[in-house]
CSV table of C-alpha atoms in Angstrom, one decimal:
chain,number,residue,atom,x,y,z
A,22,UNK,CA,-80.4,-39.3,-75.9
A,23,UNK,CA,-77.6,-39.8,-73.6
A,24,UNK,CA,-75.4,-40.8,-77.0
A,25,UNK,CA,-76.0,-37.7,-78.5
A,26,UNK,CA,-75.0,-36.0,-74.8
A,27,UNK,CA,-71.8,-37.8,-75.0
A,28,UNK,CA,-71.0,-36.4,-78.5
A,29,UNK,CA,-71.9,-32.7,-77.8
A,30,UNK,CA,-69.8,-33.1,-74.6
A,31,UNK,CA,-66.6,-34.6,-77.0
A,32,UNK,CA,-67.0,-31.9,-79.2
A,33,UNK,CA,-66.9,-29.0,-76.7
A,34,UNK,CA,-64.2,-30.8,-75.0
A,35,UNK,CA,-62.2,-30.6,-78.5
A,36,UNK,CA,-62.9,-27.5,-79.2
A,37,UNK,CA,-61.6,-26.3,-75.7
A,38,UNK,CA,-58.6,-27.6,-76.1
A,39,UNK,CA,-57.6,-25.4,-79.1
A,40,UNK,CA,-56.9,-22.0,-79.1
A,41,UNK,CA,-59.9,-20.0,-80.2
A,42,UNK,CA,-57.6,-17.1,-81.8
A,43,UNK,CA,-54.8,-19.3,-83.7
A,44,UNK,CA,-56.6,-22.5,-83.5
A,45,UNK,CA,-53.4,-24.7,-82.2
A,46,UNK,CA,-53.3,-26.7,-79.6
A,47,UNK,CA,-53.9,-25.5,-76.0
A,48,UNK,CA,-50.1,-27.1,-74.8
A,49,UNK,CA,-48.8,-24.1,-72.4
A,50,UNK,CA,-50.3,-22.3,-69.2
A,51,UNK,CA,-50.1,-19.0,-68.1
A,52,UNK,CA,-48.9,-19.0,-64.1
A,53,UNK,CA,-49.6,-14.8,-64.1
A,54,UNK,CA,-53.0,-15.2,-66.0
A,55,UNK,CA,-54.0,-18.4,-65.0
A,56,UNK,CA,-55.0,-19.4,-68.9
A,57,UNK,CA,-54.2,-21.7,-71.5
A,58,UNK,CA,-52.7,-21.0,-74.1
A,59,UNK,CA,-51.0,-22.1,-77.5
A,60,UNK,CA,-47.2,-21.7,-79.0
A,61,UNK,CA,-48.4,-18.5,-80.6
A,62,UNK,CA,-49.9,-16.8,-77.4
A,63,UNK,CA,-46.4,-17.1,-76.0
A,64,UNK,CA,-45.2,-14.9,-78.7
A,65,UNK,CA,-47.7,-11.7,-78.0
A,66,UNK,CA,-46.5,-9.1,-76.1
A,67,UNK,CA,-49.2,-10.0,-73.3
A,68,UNK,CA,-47.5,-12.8,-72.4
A,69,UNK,CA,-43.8,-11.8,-73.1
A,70,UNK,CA,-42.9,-11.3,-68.8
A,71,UNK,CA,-45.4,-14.1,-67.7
A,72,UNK,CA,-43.9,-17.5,-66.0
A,73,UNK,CA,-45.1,-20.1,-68.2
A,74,UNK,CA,-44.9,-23.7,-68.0
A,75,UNK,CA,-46.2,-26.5,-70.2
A,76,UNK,CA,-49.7,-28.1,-69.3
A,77,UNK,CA,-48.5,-31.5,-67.6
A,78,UNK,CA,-46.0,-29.7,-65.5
A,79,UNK,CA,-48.6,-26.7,-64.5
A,80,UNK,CA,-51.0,-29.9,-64.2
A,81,UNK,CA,-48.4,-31.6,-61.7
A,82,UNK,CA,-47.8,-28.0,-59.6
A,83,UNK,CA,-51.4,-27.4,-58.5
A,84,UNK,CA,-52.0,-31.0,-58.3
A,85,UNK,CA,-49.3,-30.9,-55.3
A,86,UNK,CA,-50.2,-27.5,-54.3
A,87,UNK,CA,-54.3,-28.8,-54.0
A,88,UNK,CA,-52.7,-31.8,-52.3
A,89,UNK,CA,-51.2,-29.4,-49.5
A,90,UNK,CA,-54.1,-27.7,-49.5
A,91,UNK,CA,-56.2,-30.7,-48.6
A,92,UNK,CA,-53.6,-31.7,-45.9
A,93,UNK,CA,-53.8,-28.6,-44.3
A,94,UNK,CA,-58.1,-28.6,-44.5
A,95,UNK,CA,-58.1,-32.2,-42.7
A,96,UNK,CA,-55.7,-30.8,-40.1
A,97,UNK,CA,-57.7,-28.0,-39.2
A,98,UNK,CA,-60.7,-29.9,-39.6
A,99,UNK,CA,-58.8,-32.2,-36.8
A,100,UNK,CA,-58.3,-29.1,-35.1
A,101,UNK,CA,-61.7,-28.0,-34.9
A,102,UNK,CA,-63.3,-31.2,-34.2
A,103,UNK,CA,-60.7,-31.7,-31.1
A,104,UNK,CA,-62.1,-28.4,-30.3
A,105,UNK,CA,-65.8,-29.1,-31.0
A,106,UNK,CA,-65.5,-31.7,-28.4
A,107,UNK,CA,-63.6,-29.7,-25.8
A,108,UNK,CA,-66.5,-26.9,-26.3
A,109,UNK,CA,-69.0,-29.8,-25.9
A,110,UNK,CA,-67.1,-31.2,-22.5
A,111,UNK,CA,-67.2,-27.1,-21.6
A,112,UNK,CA,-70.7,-26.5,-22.3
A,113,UNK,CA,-71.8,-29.4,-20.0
A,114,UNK,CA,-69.6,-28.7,-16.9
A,115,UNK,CA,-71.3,-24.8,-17.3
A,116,UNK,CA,-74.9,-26.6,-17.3
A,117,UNK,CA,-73.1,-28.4,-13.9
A,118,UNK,CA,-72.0,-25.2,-12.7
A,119,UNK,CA,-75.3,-23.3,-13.4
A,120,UNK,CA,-77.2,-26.1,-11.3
A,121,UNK,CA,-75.0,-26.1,-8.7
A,122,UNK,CA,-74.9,-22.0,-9.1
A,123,UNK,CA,-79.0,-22.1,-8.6
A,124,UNK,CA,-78.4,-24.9,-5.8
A,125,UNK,CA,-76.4,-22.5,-3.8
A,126,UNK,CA,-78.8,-19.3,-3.8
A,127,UNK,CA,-81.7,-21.7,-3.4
A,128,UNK,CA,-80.4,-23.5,-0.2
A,129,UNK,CA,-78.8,-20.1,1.1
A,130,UNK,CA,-82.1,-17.9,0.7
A,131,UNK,CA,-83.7,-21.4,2.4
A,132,UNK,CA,-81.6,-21.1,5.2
A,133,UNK,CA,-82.9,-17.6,5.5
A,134,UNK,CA,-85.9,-17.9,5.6
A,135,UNK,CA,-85.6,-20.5,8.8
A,136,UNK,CA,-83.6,-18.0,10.5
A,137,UNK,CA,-85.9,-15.1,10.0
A,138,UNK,CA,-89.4,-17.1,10.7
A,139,UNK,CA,-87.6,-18.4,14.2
A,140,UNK,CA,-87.1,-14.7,14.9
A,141,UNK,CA,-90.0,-13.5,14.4
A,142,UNK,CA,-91.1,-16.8,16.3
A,143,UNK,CA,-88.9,-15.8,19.3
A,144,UNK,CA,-89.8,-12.2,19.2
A,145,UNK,CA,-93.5,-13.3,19.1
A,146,UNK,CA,-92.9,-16.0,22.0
A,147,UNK,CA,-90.7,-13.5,24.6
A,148,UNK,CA,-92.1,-11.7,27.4
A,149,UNK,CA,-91.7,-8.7,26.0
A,150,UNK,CA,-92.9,-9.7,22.6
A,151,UNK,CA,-96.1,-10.5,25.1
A,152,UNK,CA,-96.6,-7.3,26.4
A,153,UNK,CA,-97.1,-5.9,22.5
A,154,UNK,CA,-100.6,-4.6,21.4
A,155,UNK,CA,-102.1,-6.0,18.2
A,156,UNK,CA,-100.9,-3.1,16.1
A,157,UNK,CA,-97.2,-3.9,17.1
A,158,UNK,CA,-97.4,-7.6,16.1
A,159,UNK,CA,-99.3,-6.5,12.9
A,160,UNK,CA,-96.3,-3.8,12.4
A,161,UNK,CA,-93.9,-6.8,12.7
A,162,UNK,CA,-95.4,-9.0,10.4
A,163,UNK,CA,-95.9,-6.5,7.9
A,164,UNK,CA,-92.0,-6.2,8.4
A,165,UNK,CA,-91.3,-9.8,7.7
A,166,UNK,CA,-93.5,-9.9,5.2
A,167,UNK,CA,-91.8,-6.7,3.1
A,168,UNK,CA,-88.2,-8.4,4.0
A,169,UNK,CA,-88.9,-12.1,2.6
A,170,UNK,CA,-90.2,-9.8,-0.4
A,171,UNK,CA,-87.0,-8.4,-0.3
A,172,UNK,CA,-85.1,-11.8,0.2
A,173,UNK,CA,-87.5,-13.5,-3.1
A,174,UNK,CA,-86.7,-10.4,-5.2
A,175,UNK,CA,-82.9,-10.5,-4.8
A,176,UNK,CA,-83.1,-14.2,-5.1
A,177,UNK,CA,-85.0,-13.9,-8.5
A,178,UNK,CA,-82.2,-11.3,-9.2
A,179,UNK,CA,-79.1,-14.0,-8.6
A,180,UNK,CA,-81.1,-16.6,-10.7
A,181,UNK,CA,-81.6,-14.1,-13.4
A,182,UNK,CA,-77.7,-14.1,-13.8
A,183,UNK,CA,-77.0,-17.2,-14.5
A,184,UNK,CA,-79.3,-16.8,-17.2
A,185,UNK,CA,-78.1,-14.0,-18.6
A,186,UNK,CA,-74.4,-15.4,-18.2
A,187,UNK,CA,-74.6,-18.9,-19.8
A,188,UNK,CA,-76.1,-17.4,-23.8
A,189,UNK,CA,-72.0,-16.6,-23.4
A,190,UNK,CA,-71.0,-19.7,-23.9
A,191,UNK,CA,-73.7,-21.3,-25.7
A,192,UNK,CA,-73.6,-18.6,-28.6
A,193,UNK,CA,-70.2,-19.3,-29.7
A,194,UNK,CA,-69.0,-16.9,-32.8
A,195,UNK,CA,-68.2,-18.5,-36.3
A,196,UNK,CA,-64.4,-17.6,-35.8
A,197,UNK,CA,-64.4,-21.0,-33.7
A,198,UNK,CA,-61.1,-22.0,-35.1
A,199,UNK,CA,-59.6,-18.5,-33.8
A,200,UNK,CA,-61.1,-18.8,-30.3
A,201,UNK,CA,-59.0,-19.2,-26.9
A,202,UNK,CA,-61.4,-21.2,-25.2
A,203,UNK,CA,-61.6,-19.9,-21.4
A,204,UNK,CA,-62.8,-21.5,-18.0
A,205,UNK,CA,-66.3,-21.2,-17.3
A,206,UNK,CA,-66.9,-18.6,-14.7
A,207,UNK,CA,-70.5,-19.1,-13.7
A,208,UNK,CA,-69.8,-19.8,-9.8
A,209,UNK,CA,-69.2,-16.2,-9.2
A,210,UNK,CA,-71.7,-15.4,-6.2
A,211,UNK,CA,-69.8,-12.5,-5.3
A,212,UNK,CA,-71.9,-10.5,-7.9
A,213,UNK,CA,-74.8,-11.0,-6.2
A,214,UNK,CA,-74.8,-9.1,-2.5
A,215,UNK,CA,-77.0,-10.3,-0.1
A,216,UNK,CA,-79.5,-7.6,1.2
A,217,UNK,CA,-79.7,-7.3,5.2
A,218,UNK,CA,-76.8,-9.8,5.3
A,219,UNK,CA,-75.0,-8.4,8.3
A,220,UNK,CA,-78.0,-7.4,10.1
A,221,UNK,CA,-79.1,-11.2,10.0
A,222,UNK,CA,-75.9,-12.7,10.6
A,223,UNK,CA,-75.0,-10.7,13.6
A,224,UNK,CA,-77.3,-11.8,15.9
A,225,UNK,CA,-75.5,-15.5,15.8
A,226,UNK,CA,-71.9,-13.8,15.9
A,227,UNK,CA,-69.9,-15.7,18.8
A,228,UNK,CA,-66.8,-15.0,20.5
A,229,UNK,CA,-64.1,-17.6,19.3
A,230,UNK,CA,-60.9,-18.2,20.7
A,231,UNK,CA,-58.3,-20.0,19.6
A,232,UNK,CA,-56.8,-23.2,21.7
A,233,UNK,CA,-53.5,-23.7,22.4
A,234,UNK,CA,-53.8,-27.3,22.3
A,235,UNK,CA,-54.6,-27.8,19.3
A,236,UNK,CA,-51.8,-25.4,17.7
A,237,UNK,CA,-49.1,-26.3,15.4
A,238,UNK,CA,-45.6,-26.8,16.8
A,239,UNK,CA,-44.7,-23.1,14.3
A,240,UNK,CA,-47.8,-21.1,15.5
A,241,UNK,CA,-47.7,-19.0,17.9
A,242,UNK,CA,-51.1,-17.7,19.3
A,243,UNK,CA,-51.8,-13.8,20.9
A,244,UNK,CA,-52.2,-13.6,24.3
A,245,UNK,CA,-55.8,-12.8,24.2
A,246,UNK,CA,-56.2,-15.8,21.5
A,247,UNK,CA,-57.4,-14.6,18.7
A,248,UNK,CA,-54.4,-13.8,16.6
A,249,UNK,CA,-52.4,-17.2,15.0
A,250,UNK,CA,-49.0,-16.2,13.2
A,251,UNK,CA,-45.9,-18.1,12.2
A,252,UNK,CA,-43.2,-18.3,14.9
A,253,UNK,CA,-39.2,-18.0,14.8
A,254,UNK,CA,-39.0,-21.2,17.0
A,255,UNK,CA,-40.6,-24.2,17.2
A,256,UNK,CA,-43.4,-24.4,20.0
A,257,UNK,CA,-43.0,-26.8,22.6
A,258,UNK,CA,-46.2,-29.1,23.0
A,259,UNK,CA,-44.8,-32.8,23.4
A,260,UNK,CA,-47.1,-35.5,23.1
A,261,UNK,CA,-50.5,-33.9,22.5
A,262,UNK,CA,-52.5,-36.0,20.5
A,263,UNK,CA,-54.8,-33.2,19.6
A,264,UNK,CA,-51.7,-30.9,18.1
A,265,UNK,CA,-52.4,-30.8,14.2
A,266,UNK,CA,-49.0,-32.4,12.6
A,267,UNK,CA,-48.9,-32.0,8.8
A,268,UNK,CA,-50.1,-28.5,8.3
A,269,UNK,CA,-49.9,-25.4,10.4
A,270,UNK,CA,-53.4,-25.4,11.7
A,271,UNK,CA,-55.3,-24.8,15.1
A,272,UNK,CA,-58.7,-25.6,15.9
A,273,UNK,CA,-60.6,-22.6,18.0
A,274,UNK,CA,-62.0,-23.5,21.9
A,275,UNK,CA,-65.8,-23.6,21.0
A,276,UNK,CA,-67.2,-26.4,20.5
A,277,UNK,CA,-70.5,-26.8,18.7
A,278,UNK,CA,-73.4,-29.7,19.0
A,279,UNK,CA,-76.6,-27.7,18.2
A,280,UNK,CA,-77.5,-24.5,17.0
A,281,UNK,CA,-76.5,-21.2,14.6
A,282,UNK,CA,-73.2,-19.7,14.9
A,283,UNK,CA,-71.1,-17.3,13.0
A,284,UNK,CA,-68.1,-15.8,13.2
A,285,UNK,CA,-65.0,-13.5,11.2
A,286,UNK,CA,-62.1,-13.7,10.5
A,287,UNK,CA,-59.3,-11.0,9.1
A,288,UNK,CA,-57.6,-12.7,6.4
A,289,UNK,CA,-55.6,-9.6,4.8
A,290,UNK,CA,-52.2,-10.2,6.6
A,291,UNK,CA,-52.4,-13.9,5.1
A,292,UNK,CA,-51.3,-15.3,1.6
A,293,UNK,CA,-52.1,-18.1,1.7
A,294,UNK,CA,-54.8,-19.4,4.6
A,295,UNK,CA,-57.8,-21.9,4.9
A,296,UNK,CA,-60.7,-21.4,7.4
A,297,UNK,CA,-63.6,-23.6,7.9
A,298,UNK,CA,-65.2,-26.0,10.0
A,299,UNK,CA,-63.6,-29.3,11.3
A,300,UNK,CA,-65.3,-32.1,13.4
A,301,UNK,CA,-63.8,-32.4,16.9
A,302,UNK,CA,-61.6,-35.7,16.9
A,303,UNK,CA,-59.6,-37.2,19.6
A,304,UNK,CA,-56.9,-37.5,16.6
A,305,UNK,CA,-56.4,-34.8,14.7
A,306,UNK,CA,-53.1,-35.7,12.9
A,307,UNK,CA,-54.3,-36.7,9.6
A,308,UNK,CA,-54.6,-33.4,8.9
A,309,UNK,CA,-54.7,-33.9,4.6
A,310,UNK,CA,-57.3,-33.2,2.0
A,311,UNK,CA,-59.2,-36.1,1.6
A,312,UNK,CA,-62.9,-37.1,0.8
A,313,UNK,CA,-64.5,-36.9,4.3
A,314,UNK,CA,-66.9,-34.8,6.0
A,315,UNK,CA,-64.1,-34.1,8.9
A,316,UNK,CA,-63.6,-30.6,7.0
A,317,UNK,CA,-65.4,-27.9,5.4
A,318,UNK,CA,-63.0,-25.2,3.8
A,319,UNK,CA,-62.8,-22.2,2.2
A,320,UNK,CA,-58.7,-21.6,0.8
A,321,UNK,CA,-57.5,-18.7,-0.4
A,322,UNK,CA,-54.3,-18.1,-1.6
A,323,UNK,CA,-52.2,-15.5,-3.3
A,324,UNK,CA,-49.5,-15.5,-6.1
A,325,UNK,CA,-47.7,-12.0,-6.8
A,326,UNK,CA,-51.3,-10.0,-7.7
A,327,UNK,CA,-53.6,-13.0,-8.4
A,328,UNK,CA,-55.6,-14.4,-5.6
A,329,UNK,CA,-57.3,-17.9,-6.1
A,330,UNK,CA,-60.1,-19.1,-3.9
A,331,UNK,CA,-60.7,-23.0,-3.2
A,332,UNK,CA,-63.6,-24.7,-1.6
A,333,UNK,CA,-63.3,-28.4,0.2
A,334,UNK,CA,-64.9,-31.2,-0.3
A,335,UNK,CA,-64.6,-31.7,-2.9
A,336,UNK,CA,-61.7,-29.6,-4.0
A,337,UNK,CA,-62.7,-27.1,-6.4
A,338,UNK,CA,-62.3,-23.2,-7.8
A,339,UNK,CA,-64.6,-20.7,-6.9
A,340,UNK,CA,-64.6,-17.5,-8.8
A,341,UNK,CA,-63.7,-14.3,-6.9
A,342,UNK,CA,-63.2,-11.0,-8.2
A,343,UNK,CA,-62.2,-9.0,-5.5
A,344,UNK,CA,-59.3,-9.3,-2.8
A,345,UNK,CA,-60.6,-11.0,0.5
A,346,UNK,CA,-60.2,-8.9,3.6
A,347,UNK,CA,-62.5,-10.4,6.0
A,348,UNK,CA,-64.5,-13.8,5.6
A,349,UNK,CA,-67.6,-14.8,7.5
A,350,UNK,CA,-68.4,-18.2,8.6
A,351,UNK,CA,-72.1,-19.6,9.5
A,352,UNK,CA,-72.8,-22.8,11.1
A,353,UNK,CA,-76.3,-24.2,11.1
A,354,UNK,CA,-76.1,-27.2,13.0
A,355,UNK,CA,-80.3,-28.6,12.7
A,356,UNK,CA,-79.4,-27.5,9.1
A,357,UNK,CA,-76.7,-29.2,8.0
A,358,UNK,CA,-75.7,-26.2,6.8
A,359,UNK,CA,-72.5,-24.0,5.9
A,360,UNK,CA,-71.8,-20.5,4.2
A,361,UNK,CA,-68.9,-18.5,3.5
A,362,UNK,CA,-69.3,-14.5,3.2
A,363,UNK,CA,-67.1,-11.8,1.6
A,364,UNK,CA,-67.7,-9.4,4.8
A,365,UNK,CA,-66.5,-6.5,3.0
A,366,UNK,CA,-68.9,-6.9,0.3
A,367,UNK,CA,-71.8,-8.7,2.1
A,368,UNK,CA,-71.7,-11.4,-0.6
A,369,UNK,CA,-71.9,-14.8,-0.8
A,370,UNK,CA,-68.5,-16.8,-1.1
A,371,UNK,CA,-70.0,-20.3,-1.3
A,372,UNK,CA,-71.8,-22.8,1.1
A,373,UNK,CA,-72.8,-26.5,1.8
A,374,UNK,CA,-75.9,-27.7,2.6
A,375,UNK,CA,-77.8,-31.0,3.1
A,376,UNK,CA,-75.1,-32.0,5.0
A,377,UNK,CA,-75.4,-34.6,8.2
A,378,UNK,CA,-73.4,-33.7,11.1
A,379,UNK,CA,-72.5,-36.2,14.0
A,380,UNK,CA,-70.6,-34.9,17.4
A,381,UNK,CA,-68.9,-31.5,18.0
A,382,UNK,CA,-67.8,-28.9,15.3
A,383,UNK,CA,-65.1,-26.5,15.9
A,384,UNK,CA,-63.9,-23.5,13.8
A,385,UNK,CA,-61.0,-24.3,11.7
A,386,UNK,CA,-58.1,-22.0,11.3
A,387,UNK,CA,-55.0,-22.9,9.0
A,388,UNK,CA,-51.8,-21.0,7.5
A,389,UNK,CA,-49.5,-22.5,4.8
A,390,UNK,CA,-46.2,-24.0,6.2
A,391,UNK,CA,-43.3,-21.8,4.9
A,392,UNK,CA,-40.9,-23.3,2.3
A,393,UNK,CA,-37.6,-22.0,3.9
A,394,UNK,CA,-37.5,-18.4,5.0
A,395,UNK,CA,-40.3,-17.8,8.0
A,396,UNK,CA,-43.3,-15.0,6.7
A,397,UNK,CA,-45.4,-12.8,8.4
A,398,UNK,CA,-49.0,-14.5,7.6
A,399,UNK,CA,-51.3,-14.0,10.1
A,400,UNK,CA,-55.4,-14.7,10.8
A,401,UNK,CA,-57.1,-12.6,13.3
A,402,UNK,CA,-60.4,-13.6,14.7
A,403,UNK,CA,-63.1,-10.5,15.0
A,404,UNK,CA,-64.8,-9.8,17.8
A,405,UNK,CA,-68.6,-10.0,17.8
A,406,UNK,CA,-69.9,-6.8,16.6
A,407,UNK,CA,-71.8,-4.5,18.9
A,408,UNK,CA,-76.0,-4.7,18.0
A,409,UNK,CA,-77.2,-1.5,16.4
């Protein structure tokens, strides 16, 4: 059987390499055709304009030309499998960023929830919340009970966009070669507003002041402290141990052990700033990023048009879509906890939680040291808005 295969196989082979019209042998190819062909083909009109060349040296062309071709295949094969495992590398620090993205909302909306079940607590507890018939309280907790509806619906509404946002970077298009791989942008929480934040907030809004003490030797303070700008001269304040040495900060009077506090701060006349909260040391002249729990920051900083937002520890991008005019800072001491607020857009910047705080906390105010030529930066602390 597989004798006779062979033989069938030999004879086709012979007869294929003959010329079916003159019956010669098949010694020439065609480059415009891409045929074989014999001495008398060459003759016919057809082929009289063709570029023809003999068999071995047509064979030895696309044998080098196949060659390239293979070269360049396991280059971009290279290619794509360099870029397979960047994808990879990027598809699990978006699964990191969607946990941490849920993480956030969950332990802000927790926070919440604290801070409106002790008001209601405190309202219920006061004299006058005393005096108030049934109906009243039953009004009130009807209330609270419609806003944490409120709070669990939006809630369910920020969680649904990391959902709908991550299908972008798992469903990648077959054009993966052609692709310009971007940063993941999932840790944008400014798309979700929080409902009712201001109402919330303000009732913990205190009035900060800045302290001299503390100041960089190029900051000059207002005179009602509140406003921190660069100054022409260097201020005098000789061996203070609590003066901040390597970067133009100042650290604001209040000092808090206990409790919820926020506060605001205008950051528009400022390219580049950082605000935060900073524990209260005798020694405040180590004054760099490191890995410590002296520091919670929120940095923003501006380059011509573009405006980049950095949170500390540890150092890392937050997404931002929008020009920051006014930042908001909470403090929940009990609750080891810390948020930063786009005021403007009564969103959610970023925050810490489950954090352990030991001693006094003071509010954090910082301006880039100029490289040469003095500028106008400036950070202007609000004061406490009036209770509608």
């Amino acid at each position: 059987m597989s004798k006779r295969c062979r033989l069938q196989l030999q004879h086709c082979a012979t007869e294929d390499a003959y010329c079916a019209t003159h019956v010669e042998p098949l010694e020439l190819f065609c480059d415009d055709d891409q045929v074989t062909m014999c001495n008398q083909c060459l003759l016919s009109q057809e082929h009289k304009h063709h570029t023809v060349l003999g068999i071995e040296a047509a064979a030895e062309k696309y044998r080098e030309l196949f060659q390239e071709m293979l070269e360049s295949l396991w280059q971009k094969v290279e290619v794509a499998e360099s870029i397979l495992a960047d994808e990879q590398e990027r598809m699990m620090m978006v699964r990191e960023e969607e946990q941490n993205f849920k993480e956030i909302i969950e332990s802000e909306y927790r926070m919440r929830f604290r801070l409106l079940r002790e008001e209601n607590e405190m309202n219920f507890l006061s004299p006058q919340g005393c005096k108030l018939d049934l109906s009243l309280t039953e009004a009130n907790q009807n209330y609270l009970m419609r806003f944490a509806a409120e709070l669990e619906e939006n809630f369910q509404e920020m969680l649904q966009t990391a959902d709908i946002v991550l299908p972008l970077f798992f469903n990648r298009s077959e054009s993966l070669l052609l692709q310009c791989l971007v940063p993941a942008r999932i840790t944008d929480l400014s798309l979700c507003p929080i409902k009712r934040m201001s109402k919330m907030l303000a009732a913990y809004q205190r009035h900060i002041t800045l302290d001299p003490e503390t100041a960089h030797c190029w900051l000059v303070l207002s005179e009602d402290l509140r406003t921190v700008r660069f100054g022409s001269i260097q201020q005098d304040v000789p061996g203070n141990p609590r003066s901040f040495d390597f970067s133009a900060s100042v650290l604001g009077v209040e000092r808090f052990c206990s409790g919820r506090h926020y506060w605001e701060v205008a950051v528009d006349q400022a390219a580049q700033w950082q605000l935060g909260v900073s524990r209260d040391s005798a020694d405040n002249k180590d004054n760099t990023l490191r890995a410590s729990p002296d520091k919670f920051l929120l940095i923003g900083s501006m380059m011509g048009t573009d405006y980049t937002f950095w949170v500390f520890p540890p150092f890392k991008k937050v997404c931002l879509q929008k020009k920051m005019r006014k930042v908001g800072v909470f403090l929940g001491y009990e609750y080891g906890h810390i948020s930063f607020y786009n005021v403007t857009e009564r969103s959610l910047i970023y925050n810490f939680s489950h954090l352990s705080f030991q001693g006094a906390l003071r509010p954090l105010f910082s301006l880039c040291i100029p490289n040469g030529n003095m500028n106008s930066d400036s950070l202007t602390v609000c004061l406490p808005r009036a209770p509608s």
